[in-house]
Coordinates of C-alpha atoms in Angstrom, one line a residue:
X1 CA 116.0 18.2 88.0
X2 CA 113.3 16.9 85.9
X3 CA 112.8 13.9 83.6
X4 CA 115.6 14.8 81.2
X5 CA 115.8 13.5 77.7
X6 CA 113.1 13.0 75.1
X7 CA 112.1 9.6 76.3
X8 CA 111.1 10.8 79.8
X9 CA 109.2 13.8 78.5
X10 CA 107.3 11.8 75.9
X11 CA 106.4 9.2 78.4
X12 CA 105.1 11.8 80.8
X13 CA 103.1 13.5 78.0
X14 CA 101.6 10.3 76.7
X15 CA 100.4 9.3 80.2
X16 CA 99.0 12.8 80.8
X17 CA 96.8 12.8 77.8
X18 CA 95.3 9.3 77.6
X19 CA 93.5 6.7 79.6
X20 CA 95.2 3.6 78.3
X21 CA 96.7 0.6 80.1
X22 CA 100.0 2.3 80.3
X23 CA 98.4 5.1 82.4
X24 CA 97.7 2.6 85.1
X25 CA 100.3 -0.2 84.8
X26 CA 103.1 1.2 82.6
X27 CA 105.9 -0.7 84.4
X28 CA 108.0 -3.6 82.9
X29 CA 106.6 -6.1 85.3
X30 CA 103.1 -5.7 83.9
X31 CA 103.9 -5.7 80.2
X32 CA 103.0 -9.4 79.9
X33 CA 101.8 -12.3 82.0
X34 CA 105.2 -13.8 81.8
X35 CA 106.8 -10.6 83.2
X36 CA 104.3 -10.5 86.0
X37 CA 104.9 -14.1 87.0
X38 CA 108.6 -13.5 87.0
X39 CA 108.1 -10.4 89.1
X40 CA 106.0 -12.3 91.6
X41 CA 108.8 -14.9 91.9
X42 CA 111.2 -12.1 92.8
X43 CA 108.9 -10.7 95.5
X44 CA 111.2 -11.5 98.5
X45 CA 114.3 -9.9 96.9
X46 CA 112.4 -6.9 95.7
X47 CA 110.7 -6.5 99.1
X48 CA 114.0 -6.4 100.9
X49 CA 115.3 -3.8 98.5
X50 CA 112.3 -1.6 99.2
X51 CA 112.6 -2.0 102.9
X52 CA 116.3 -1.1 103.1
X53 CA 116.4 1.6 100.5
X54 CA 115.5 5.2 101.2
X55 CA 114.8 8.1 98.9
X56 CA 116.7 11.4 99.0
X57 CA 115.4 14.9 99.7
X58 CA 116.5 16.0 96.2
X59 CA 114.7 13.1 94.6
X60 CA 111.4 14.0 96.3
X61 CA 111.8 17.7 95.5
X62 CA 112.7 17.3 91.8
X63 CA 112.5 13.9 90.1
X64 CA 109.4 12.6 91.8
X65 CA 107.6 16.0 91.5
X66 CA 108.4 16.1 87.7
X67 CA 106.4 13.0 87.0
X68 CA 103.2 15.0 87.2
X69 CA 104.4 16.8 84.0
X70 CA 102.7 20.1 85.0
X71 CA 103.7 21.8 88.3
X72 CA 101.3 23.1 90.8
X73 CA 101.2 26.9 91.0
X74 CA 102.9 28.6 94.0
X75 CA 100.1 30.9 95.2
X76 CA 99.8 30.4 99.0
X77 CA 101.1 32.6 101.8
X78 CA 101.1 32.1 105.6
X79 CA 97.7 33.8 105.8
X80 CA 96.2 31.2 103.4
X81 CA 97.8 28.4 105.5
X82 CA 96.5 29.7 108.8
X83 CA 93.0 29.8 107.4
X84 CA 93.4 26.4 105.7
X85 CA 94.5 25.0 109.1
X86 CA 91.5 26.5 110.9
X87 CA 89.2 25.4 108.0
X88 CA 90.7 21.9 108.0
X89 CA 90.3 21.3 111.7
X90 CA 87.3 23.1 113.2
X91 CA 84.2 21.1 112.1
X92 CA 82.4 17.9 113.0
X93 CA 84.7 17.0 115.9
X94 CA 83.8 20.0 118.1
X95 CA 80.2 20.3 116.9
X96 CA 79.2 16.7 117.2
X97 CA 81.6 14.5 119.1
X98 CA 81.9 16.9 122.1
X99 CA 78.3 16.3 123.1
X100 CA 78.6 12.5 122.6
X101 CA 81.8 12.3 124.7
X102 CA 80.7 14.6 127.4
X103 CA 77.4 12.8 127.9
X104 CA 78.6 9.2 127.8
X105 CA 82.4 9.0 128.4
X106 CA 84.0 12.0 130.2
X107 CA 81.4 14.5 131.5
X108 CA 82.5 18.1 131.9
X109 CA 86.1 16.9 132.1
X110 CA 85.8 16.7 128.3
X111 CA 87.8 20.0 128.3
X112 CA 90.8 18.1 129.8
X113 CA 90.3 15.5 127.0
X114 CA 90.7 18.4 124.5
X115 CA 93.8 19.6 126.2
X116 CA 95.4 16.2 126.1
X117 CA 94.5 15.7 122.4
X118 CA 95.6 19.3 121.7
X119 CA 99.1 18.7 123.3
X120 CA 99.5 15.5 121.2
X121 CA 98.4 17.4 118.0
X122 CA 100.8 20.3 118.8
X123 CA 103.7 17.9 119.2
X124 CA 102.9 16.4 115.9
X125 CA 102.5 19.9 114.3
X126 CA 106.1 20.6 115.3
X127 CA 107.4 17.4 113.7
X128 CA 105.4 18.0 110.5
X129 CA 106.6 21.6 110.3
X130 CA 110.3 20.7 110.2
X131 CA 109.8 18.2 107.5
X132 CA 107.4 20.4 105.4
X133 CA 110.0 23.3 105.5
X134 CA 112.9 21.1 104.3
X135 CA 110.9 18.8 101.9
X136 CA 108.1 21.1 100.6
X137 CA 106.3 18.6 98.3
X138 CA 102.7 17.6 98.0
X139 CA 103.4 14.1 99.5
X140 CA 103.4 15.3 103.1
X141 CA 104.2 12.6 105.5
X142 CA 104.4 10.0 102.7
X143 CA 107.4 11.8 101.3
X144 CA 109.0 12.4 104.7
X145 CA 108.8 8.7 105.5
X146 CA 110.2 7.6 102.1
X147 CA 113.2 9.7 102.9
X148 CA 113.8 8.5 106.5
X149 CA 112.2 5.1 106.9
X150 CA 112.1 3.7 103.4
X151 CA 109.5 2.8 100.8
X152 CA 107.7 0.0 102.6
X153 CA 107.0 2.0 105.8
X154 CA 106.0 5.0 103.6
X155 CA 103.5 2.8 101.8
X156 CA 101.9 1.5 105.0
X157 CA 101.6 5.1 106.2
X158 CA 100.3 6.1 102.8
X159 CA 97.4 3.6 103.0
X160 CA 96.5 5.0 106.5
X161 CA 96.8 8.6 105.2
X162 CA 94.3 7.8 102.5
X163 CA 92.1 6.0 105.1
X164 CA 92.3 9.0 107.4
X165 CA 91.2 11.5 104.7
X166 CA 88.4 9.4 103.2
X167 CA 87.0 8.4 106.6
X168 CA 87.4 11.9 107.9
X169 CA 85.6 13.4 104.9
X170 CA 82.8 10.8 105.2
X171 CA 82.4 11.6 108.9
X172 CA 82.1 15.3 108.3
X173 CA 79.7 14.8 105.5
X174 CA 77.3 12.8 107.7
X175 CA 77.6 15.5 110.4
X176 CA 76.7 18.1 107.8
X177 CA 73.4 16.3 107.4
X178 CA 72.8 16.4 111.2
X179 CA 73.2 20.2 111.5
X180 CA 71.3 20.8 108.2
X181 CA 68.4 18.9 109.8
X182 CA 68.6 21.1 112.9
X183 CA 68.5 24.2 110.7
X184 CA 65.3 22.9 109.1
X185 CA 63.7 21.9 112.5
X186 CA 64.0 18.2 111.7
X187 CA 65.7 15.2 113.1
X188 CA 68.7 13.9 111.1
X189 CA 67.0 10.6 110.4
X190 CA 64.3 12.5 108.6
X191 CA 66.8 13.1 105.8
X192 CA 68.2 9.6 105.8
X193 CA 66.9 6.4 104.2
X194 CA 66.5 3.7 106.7
X195 CA 67.2 0.2 105.3
X196 CA 66.0 -2.3 108.0
X197 CA 67.5 -5.3 106.3
X198 CA 71.0 -3.9 106.7
X199 CA 73.1 -3.6 109.9
X200 CA 72.2 -0.7 112.2
X201 CA 75.8 0.7 111.7
X202 CA 75.5 0.8 107.9
X203 CA 71.7 0.9 107.1
X204 CA 71.1 4.7 107.6
X205 CA 71.7 5.9 104.1
X206 CA 72.7 9.6 103.7
X207 CA 72.0 11.1 100.2
X208 CA 72.6 14.7 101.4
X209 CA 76.2 13.7 102.4
X210 CA 76.8 12.5 98.9
X211 CA 75.5 15.7 97.3
X212 CA 77.7 17.8 99.6
X213 CA 80.8 15.8 98.7
X214 CA 80.1 16.2 95.0
X215 CA 79.8 20.0 95.3
X216 CA 83.1 20.1 97.3
X217 CA 84.7 18.0 94.5
X218 CA 83.9 20.6 91.9
X219 CA 85.3 23.4 94.0
X220 CA 88.5 21.4 94.8
X221 CA 89.3 20.7 91.1
X222 CA 88.7 24.2 89.8
X223 CA 91.5 26.2 91.7
X224 CA 93.7 25.9 94.7
X225 CA 93.8 29.7 95.2
X226 CA 90.0 29.9 94.6
X227 CA 89.5 27.2 97.2
X228 CA 91.8 29.2 99.6
X229 CA 89.7 32.4 99.1
X230 CA 86.4 30.5 99.7
X231 CA 88.0 28.8 102.7
X232 CA 89.1 31.9 104.6
X233 CA 86.0 33.9 103.9
X234 CA 83.9 31.0 105.2
X235 CA 86.3 30.5 108.1
X236 CA 86.1 34.1 109.2
X237 CA 82.3 33.8 109.4
X238 CA 82.9 30.5 111.2
X239 CA 85.2 32.2 113.8
X240 CA 82.6 34.9 114.4
X241 CA 80.0 32.2 115.1
X242 CA 82.4 30.4 117.5
X243 CA 82.9 33.7 119.4
X244 CA 79.2 34.1 119.6
X245 CA 78.7 30.6 121.0
X246 CA 81.4 31.1 123.6
X247 CA 80.2 34.5 124.7
X248 CA 76.5 33.6 124.7
X249 CA 77.2 30.2 126.3
X250 CA 79.1 31.8 129.2
X251 CA 76.3 34.3 129.7
X252 CA 74.0 31.4 130.4
X253 CA 76.5 29.4 132.4
X254 CA 75.4 27.6 135.6
X255 CA 78.3 26.6 137.8
X256 CA 76.2 23.7 139.3
X257 CA 76.6 21.9 136.0
X258 CA 80.4 21.6 136.9
X259 CA 79.8 20.2 140.4
X260 CA 80.4 16.6 139.1
X261 CA 83.4 17.5 137.0
X262 CA 84.9 14.0 136.3
X263 CA 82.0 11.5 136.7
X264 CA 83.7 8.8 134.7
X265 CA 87.2 9.1 136.2
X266 CA 90.6 9.6 134.6
X267 CA 90.0 6.6 132.3
X268 CA 87.0 8.4 130.8
X269 CA 89.1 11.5 130.1
X270 CA 91.7 9.6 128.1
X271 CA 89.1 7.5 126.3
X272 CA 87.5 10.8 125.1
X273 CA 91.0 12.1 124.2
X274 CA 91.6 9.2 121.8
X275 CA 88.2 9.8 120.1
X276 CA 88.4 13.6 120.2
X277 CA 91.7 13.5 118.4
X278 CA 89.4 13.3 115.5
X279 CA 88.6 17.0 116.1
X280 CA 92.3 17.9 115.4
X281 CA 92.6 15.8 112.3
X282 CA 93.2 17.9 109.2
X283 CA 96.2 20.1 110.1
X284 CA 98.5 17.7 108.2
X285 CA 96.6 18.6 105.0
X286 CA 98.4 22.0 105.3
X287 CA 101.8 20.3 105.0
X288 CA 100.7 18.9 101.6
X289 CA 100.3 22.4 100.3
X290 CA 104.0 23.2 100.9
X291 CA 104.6 22.6 97.2
X292 CA 102.2 25.5 96.4
X293 CA 103.5 27.8 99.1
X294 CA 105.5 30.9 98.1
X295 CA 108.0 30.9 101.0
X296 CA 107.8 27.5 102.9
X297 CA 110.5 28.4 105.4
X298 CA 108.5 31.3 106.8
X299 CA 104.9 30.5 105.8
X300 CA 104.6 26.8 106.9
X301 CA 105.7 27.3 110.6
X302 CA 103.4 30.3 111.0
X303 CA 100.5 28.6 109.2
X304 CA 100.7 25.3 111.1
X305 CA 101.5 26.4 114.6
X306 CA 99.3 29.5 114.4
X307 CA 96.2 27.6 113.3
X308 CA 96.7 24.9 115.9
X309 CA 97.0 27.4 118.8
X310 CA 93.8 29.1 117.7
X311 CA 92.0 25.8 117.2
X312 CA 93.0 24.4 120.6
X313 CA 92.0 27.5 122.5
X314 CA 88.6 27.6 120.7
X315 CA 87.9 23.9 121.4
X316 CA 88.6 24.3 125.1
X317 CA 86.4 27.4 125.4
X318 CA 83.6 25.7 123.4
X319 CA 83.7 22.6 125.6
X320 CA 83.5 24.6 128.8
X321 CA 80.6 26.7 127.5
X322 CA 78.6 23.6 126.5
X323 CA 79.0 21.9 129.8
X324 CA 78.2 25.0 131.8
X325 CA 75.0 25.6 129.9
X326 CA 73.5 22.1 130.4
X327 CA 74.0 19.1 132.8
X328 CA 76.2 16.7 130.9
X329 CA 73.6 13.9 131.0
X330 CA 71.1 16.1 129.1
X331 CA 73.5 17.1 126.3
X332 CA 72.2 16.1 122.9
X333 CA 74.6 13.7 121.0
X334 CA 73.6 14.8 117.4
X335 CA 73.5 18.6 117.7
X336 CA 74.8 19.5 121.2
X337 CA 75.2 23.2 120.9
X338 CA 72.0 23.9 119.1
X339 CA 69.9 21.9 121.7
X340 CA 71.8 23.5 124.6
X341 CA 70.8 27.0 123.5
X342 CA 67.3 25.8 123.1
X343 CA 67.4 24.5 126.7
X344 CA 68.5 27.8 128.2
X345 CA 65.8 29.8 126.4
X346 CA 67.7 31.0 123.4
X347 CA 66.0 28.9 120.7
X348 CA 66.8 31.5 118.0
X349 CA 70.5 30.9 118.6
X350 CA 70.3 27.3 117.4
X351 CA 70.0 28.6 113.9
X352 CA 73.1 30.7 114.2
X353 CA 75.0 27.6 115.6
X354 CA 73.7 25.3 112.9
X355 CA 74.6 27.7 110.2
X356 CA 78.1 28.2 111.7
X357 CA 78.6 24.5 112.0
X358 CA 77.6 23.9 108.4
X359 CA 80.1 26.5 107.3
X360 CA 82.8 24.9 109.4
X361 CA 82.1 21.4 108.1
X362 CA 82.0 22.7 104.5
X363 CA 85.5 24.2 104.9
X364 CA 86.8 21.0 106.5
X365 CA 85.5 19.0 103.6
X366 CA 87.1 21.4 101.1
X367 CA 90.5 21.5 102.8
X368 CA 90.4 17.7 103.3
X369 CA 89.6 17.3 99.5
X370 CA 92.5 19.6 98.6
X371 CA 95.0 17.8 100.9
X372 CA 94.0 14.2 100.2
X373 CA 94.3 14.7 96.5
X374 CA 97.9 16.0 96.9
X375 CA 98.8 13.0 99.0
X376 CA 97.5 10.6 96.4
X377 CA 99.2 12.6 93.6
X378 CA 102.6 12.2 95.2
X379 CA 102.1 8.5 96.1
X380 CA 101.2 7.9 92.4
X381 CA 104.3 9.8 91.3
X382 CA 106.3 6.9 92.9
X383 CA 104.1 4.4 91.0
X384 CA 103.0 2.8 94.3
X385 CA 99.6 3.8 92.9
X386 CA 98.7 4.1 89.2
X387 CA 100.5 7.1 87.7
X388 CA 97.2 8.2 86.1
X389 CA 96.4 9.5 89.5
X390 CA 99.5 11.8 89.5
X391 CA 98.3 13.9 86.5
X392 CA 98.0 17.6 87.1
X393 CA 95.6 19.3 84.8
X394 CA 97.4 22.0 82.6
X395 CA 94.5 24.5 82.9
X396 CA 93.4 24.3 86.5
X397 CA 96.9 23.2 87.7
X398 CA 95.2 20.8 90.2
X399 CA 95.3 17.0 90.4
X400 CA 91.8 16.3 89.0
X401 CA 92.0 12.5 88.8
X402 CA 93.2 12.0 92.4
X403 CA 90.6 14.5 93.7
X404 CA 87.7 12.7 91.9
X405 CA 88.7 9.2 92.9
X406 CA 89.2 10.0 96.6
X407 CA 86.0 12.0 96.9
X408 CA 84.1 9.3 95.1
X409 CA 85.3 6.9 97.8
X410 CA 84.4 9.5 100.5
X411 CA 80.8 9.8 99.1
X412 CA 80.3 6.0 99.1
X413 CA 81.4 5.6 102.7
X414 CA 79.5 8.6 103.9
X415 CA 76.3 7.2 102.3
X416 CA 76.4 4.0 104.4
X417 CA 78.5 4.3 107.6
X418 CA 77.5 5.8 111.0
X419 CA 79.7 8.5 112.6
X420 CA 80.9 6.7 115.7
X421 CA 82.5 3.9 113.6
X422 CA 84.2 6.5 111.4
X423 CA 85.5 8.5 114.3
X424 CA 87.2 5.6 116.1
X425 CA 88.7 4.2 112.9
X426 CA 89.9 7.6 111.9
X427 CA 91.7 8.2 115.2
X428 CA 93.6 4.9 114.9
X429 CA 94.9 5.8 111.4
X430 CA 95.8 9.3 112.4
X431 CA 97.6 8.5 115.6
X432 CA 99.6 5.8 113.9
X433 CA 100.7 8.2 111.1
X434 CA 101.7 10.9 113.6
X435 CA 103.7 8.4 115.6
X436 CA 105.6 7.4 112.5
X437 CA 106.4 11.0 111.6
X438 CA 107.8 11.7 115.1
X439 CA 109.9 8.5 114.8
X440 CA 111.1 9.7 111.3
X441 CA 112.2 13.0 112.9
X442 CA 114.4 11.2 115.4
X443 CA 116.0 9.2 112.5
X444 CA 116.5 12.4 110.5
X445 CA 118.3 14.2 113.3
X446 CA 120.5 11.3 114.5
X447 CA 121.2 9.2 111.4
X448 CA 122.8 10.1 108.1
X449 CA 123.9 7.3 105.8
X450 CA 127.6 7.2 105.3
X451 CA 128.3 9.7 108.1
X452 CA 126.8 8.0 111.2
X453 CA 129.1 5.3 112.6
X454 CA 127.8 1.8 113.0
X455 CA 128.1 2.0 116.7
X456 CA 126.0 5.2 116.9
X457 CA 123.4 3.7 114.5
X458 CA 123.0 0.6 116.6
X459 CA 122.6 2.7 119.8
X460 CA 119.9 4.8 118.1
X461 CA 118.1 1.7 116.9
X462 CA 118.2 0.1 120.4
X463 CA 116.9 3.3 122.0
X464 CA 114.1 3.7 119.5
X465 CA 113.1 0.1 120.0
X466 CA 113.0 0.7 123.8
X467 CA 110.9 3.9 123.4
X468 CA 108.4 2.0 121.2
X469 CA 108.3 -1.1 123.4
X470 CA 107.8 0.9 126.6
X471 CA 105.1 3.1 125.0
X472 CA 103.3 0.1 123.6
X473 CA 103.4 -1.7 126.9
X474 CA 102.1 1.3 128.7
X475 CA 99.2 1.7 126.2
X476 CA 98.4 -2.0 126.3
X477 CA 98.3 -2.1 130.0
X478 CA 96.1 0.9 130.1
X479 CA 93.7 -0.4 127.5
X480 CA 93.4 -4.0 128.9
X481 CA 93.4 -3.4 132.7
X482 CA 90.1 -2.6 134.4
X483 CA 91.5 -1.3 137.6
X484 CA 93.7 1.6 138.7
X485 CA 96.7 -0.5 139.4
X486 CA 99.9 1.5 138.6
X487 CA 102.7 -1.0 139.1
X488 CA 103.3 -1.6 135.4
X489 CA 103.8 2.1 134.8
X490 CA 106.6 2.2 137.4
X491 CA 108.5 -0.1 135.0
X492 CA 107.4 1.2 131.5
X493 CA 107.7 4.9 132.1
X494 CA 111.3 4.9 133.4
X495 CA 112.3 2.7 130.5
X496 CA 110.9 5.3 128.1
X497 CA 112.7 8.1 130.0
X498 CA 116.0 6.3 130.1
X499 CA 115.9 5.4 126.4
X500 CA 115.2 9.0 125.4
X501 CA 117.9 10.2 127.8
X502 CA 120.3 7.7 126.2
X503 CA 119.7 9.3 122.7
X504 CA 120.3 12.7 124.2
X505 CA 123.5 11.8 125.9
X506 CA 125.1 8.9 123.9
X507 CA 124.0 9.5 120.3
X508 CA 125.5 12.6 118.6
X509 CA 123.4 14.7 116.2
X510 CA 124.0 13.8 112.6
X511 CA 122.0 16.6 111.0
X512 CA 120.8 20.0 112.0
X513 CA 117.8 21.7 110.5
X514 CA 118.6 24.1 107.7
X515 CA 115.7 26.5 108.1
X516 CA 113.4 25.6 111.0
X517 CA 113.8 23.0 113.6
X518 CA 111.8 21.2 116.3
X519 CA 113.0 22.3 119.8
X520 CA 114.0 20.0 122.6
X521 CA 115.0 17.0 120.4
X522 CA 114.9 14.1 121.2
X523 CA 112.4 14.8 124.0
X524 CA 109.6 16.4 122.1
X525 CA 109.4 13.7 119.3
X526 CA 109.8 11.0 121.9
X527 CA 106.9 12.4 124.0
X528 CA 104.9 12.6 120.8
X529 CA 105.5 8.9 120.1
X530 CA 104.5 8.0 123.7
X531 CA 101.3 10.1 123.7
X532 CA 100.1 8.9 120.3
X533 CA 100.6 5.3 121.2
X534 CA 99.0 5.8 124.6
X535 CA 95.9 7.3 123.1
X536 CA 95.7 4.3 120.8
X537 CA 95.4 2.1 123.9
X538 CA 92.1 3.9 124.7
X539 CA 90.3 2.9 121.5
X540 CA 87.9 0.0 121.4
X541 CA 88.8 -3.5 120.1
X542 CA 86.3 -3.5 117.3
X543 CA 87.9 -0.5 115.7
X544 CA 91.3 -2.2 115.8
X545 CA 89.7 -5.2 114.1
X546 CA 88.5 -3.0 111.2
X547 CA 91.9 -1.4 111.1
X548 CA 93.5 -4.8 110.9
X549 CA 91.3 -5.7 107.9
X550 CA 92.3 -2.5 106.1
X551 CA 96.0 -3.3 106.8
X552 CA 95.7 -6.8 105.3
X553 CA 94.1 -5.3 102.2
X554 CA 96.9 -2.8 101.9
X555 CA 99.5 -5.5 102.1
X556 CA 97.8 -7.6 99.5
X557 CA 97.8 -4.7 97.1
X558 CA 101.4 -3.9 97.9
X559 CA 102.8 -7.4 97.3
X560 CA 100.8 -8.0 94.1
X561 CA 101.1 -4.5 92.5
X562 CA 102.6 -1.6 94.4
X563 CA 105.9 -3.3 95.2
X564 CA 106.7 -4.3 91.7
X565 CA 105.5 -1.0 90.1
X566 CA 107.7 1.1 92.5
X567 CA 110.7 -1.3 92.1
X568 CA 110.5 -1.0 88.3
X569 CA 110.2 2.8 88.5
X570 CA 113.2 3.1 90.8
X571 CA 115.2 0.7 88.6
X572 CA 114.4 2.7 85.5
X573 CA 115.3 6.0 87.2
X574 CA 118.7 4.5 88.2
X575 CA 119.4 3.2 84.6
X576 CA 118.6 6.6 83.2
X577 CA 120.8 8.2 85.9
X578 CA 118.0 10.5 87.0
X579 CA 119.1 12.6 90.0
X580 CA 121.0 11.3 92.9
X581 CA 119.1 8.0 93.1
X582 CA 118.5 6.2 96.3
X583 CA 120.6 5.1 99.2
X584 CA 120.9 2.0 101.3
X585 CA 120.2 2.3 105.0
X586 CA 123.2 0.3 106.1
X587 CA 125.8 1.5 103.6
X588 CA 125.0 5.1 102.8
X589 CA 125.9 4.7 99.1
X590 CA 124.1 5.1 95.8
X591 CA 122.3 2.0 94.8
X592 CA 122.6 0.3 91.5
X593 CA 119.4 -1.6 91.3
X594 CA 120.7 -3.7 88.5
X595 CA 123.0 -5.3 90.9
X596 CA 120.4 -6.2 93.5

């Protein structure tokens, strides 16, 4: 179902071909200052409406998608998605952060850190896959959360999704400069502009990162299929380089370098896991390409799970090879693999490593650009962001406006901000989003409006609250305690277990997956929630402070603009009787927004 009737079509066409005020704030609340003041006075009522009203699968699949006027072309297969997944993930994380974490936080046990992060990422992959198969739209987790948790939670997730992609792209762009410098036999700072009057964290300006992001922007807006072809050709070369690093690294291995395997203890392993989750960020971009996938039910599970298995295996082998080549205290933080080969007498190999790393980071930037633009496109379709960003160009069939805006923000942040700040902030946003998607999957399986009884709904809510509370308590105790005391875990872990068991035993399934389902529900999504929250407990306080500032900015934007724009859009859709409308969480009935 599209925007039926001449009025809807004309409105979409007008917004797609101009750059007037109505392209940014076309809603009734912004037609005049009087309307806006009246909307602000209704903020509490409108907010409650958005909190307790959920979207429908059909709405996301048809009405919301139609607001872009032009559809994205279905050109991708499972082969494309596997290479998009590999291209999206294997980049700056493994080639830069591995050395930093091994040297200063976890030692050779960094391989265990990758295993822990990989398990967490794989659990999230399963959750994403079920949603992507059943709701194959460009909005990814934003669309999934609108359907299961409502508009407000979807918006909070959307802000963090955009933060994840912008920060992730900026981090990779800065890492690109580091390996480019290695390739040129220079130090990274030789290519950066040092501004001594600015803070150390923000005063190392990186013009090369900006140029790289601009080139990626051009590639991303030209063609999705073209981006896919470039990606898997570059990724194949990248995989060959990774195999070379692993084989050559093991040939120069010294078992003595593994004699002190866990010098920083278990706490160091989990601290590294939280940061190294950065290395797995990107696979969720594949889910945003579901709208352009030929056969989502077959291609998305193969693409997502296949790429994550390959990536996790590669990370573990690369981490072992690095720590066997060099004592962990001598590993270089900026270009660990290149310097390690130089240390074992294979100086020529550092050029192969640097070239491979550059190819990997380029594909990460490209897939990130493609994925983040599709997220923003779908968010703008709901009018939580200006609808100008939802336009799909009729010739390239790509969301040009969204791509340019997000990559501009990426370039600005990459120009100023150091990598370690970006990595920690990125991990918080990503872990938070993945936790919400796992939570949404539990809601999807065990709650259907109008079918689930009040008693079963209340039992589900109580169990989810206990799962979240016990997971947060475990993570908080881990993050704040300085000793190895385990008493608190004897309380929190059994509470988590019993709450999950209660869902399994006492709450009947309300919905079964139509095409592909996550196994071992509720256990697998519950474990995903617990691990993601636990890893959050290992991130430093300064990063949480930055995250808090970003959240406050999100809320200010939402209450002054996004809330009223999305409310008006939903109201207009209901008045025009577009699609099945929305549903109340408590009642499971269609909502007449005029009666709110």
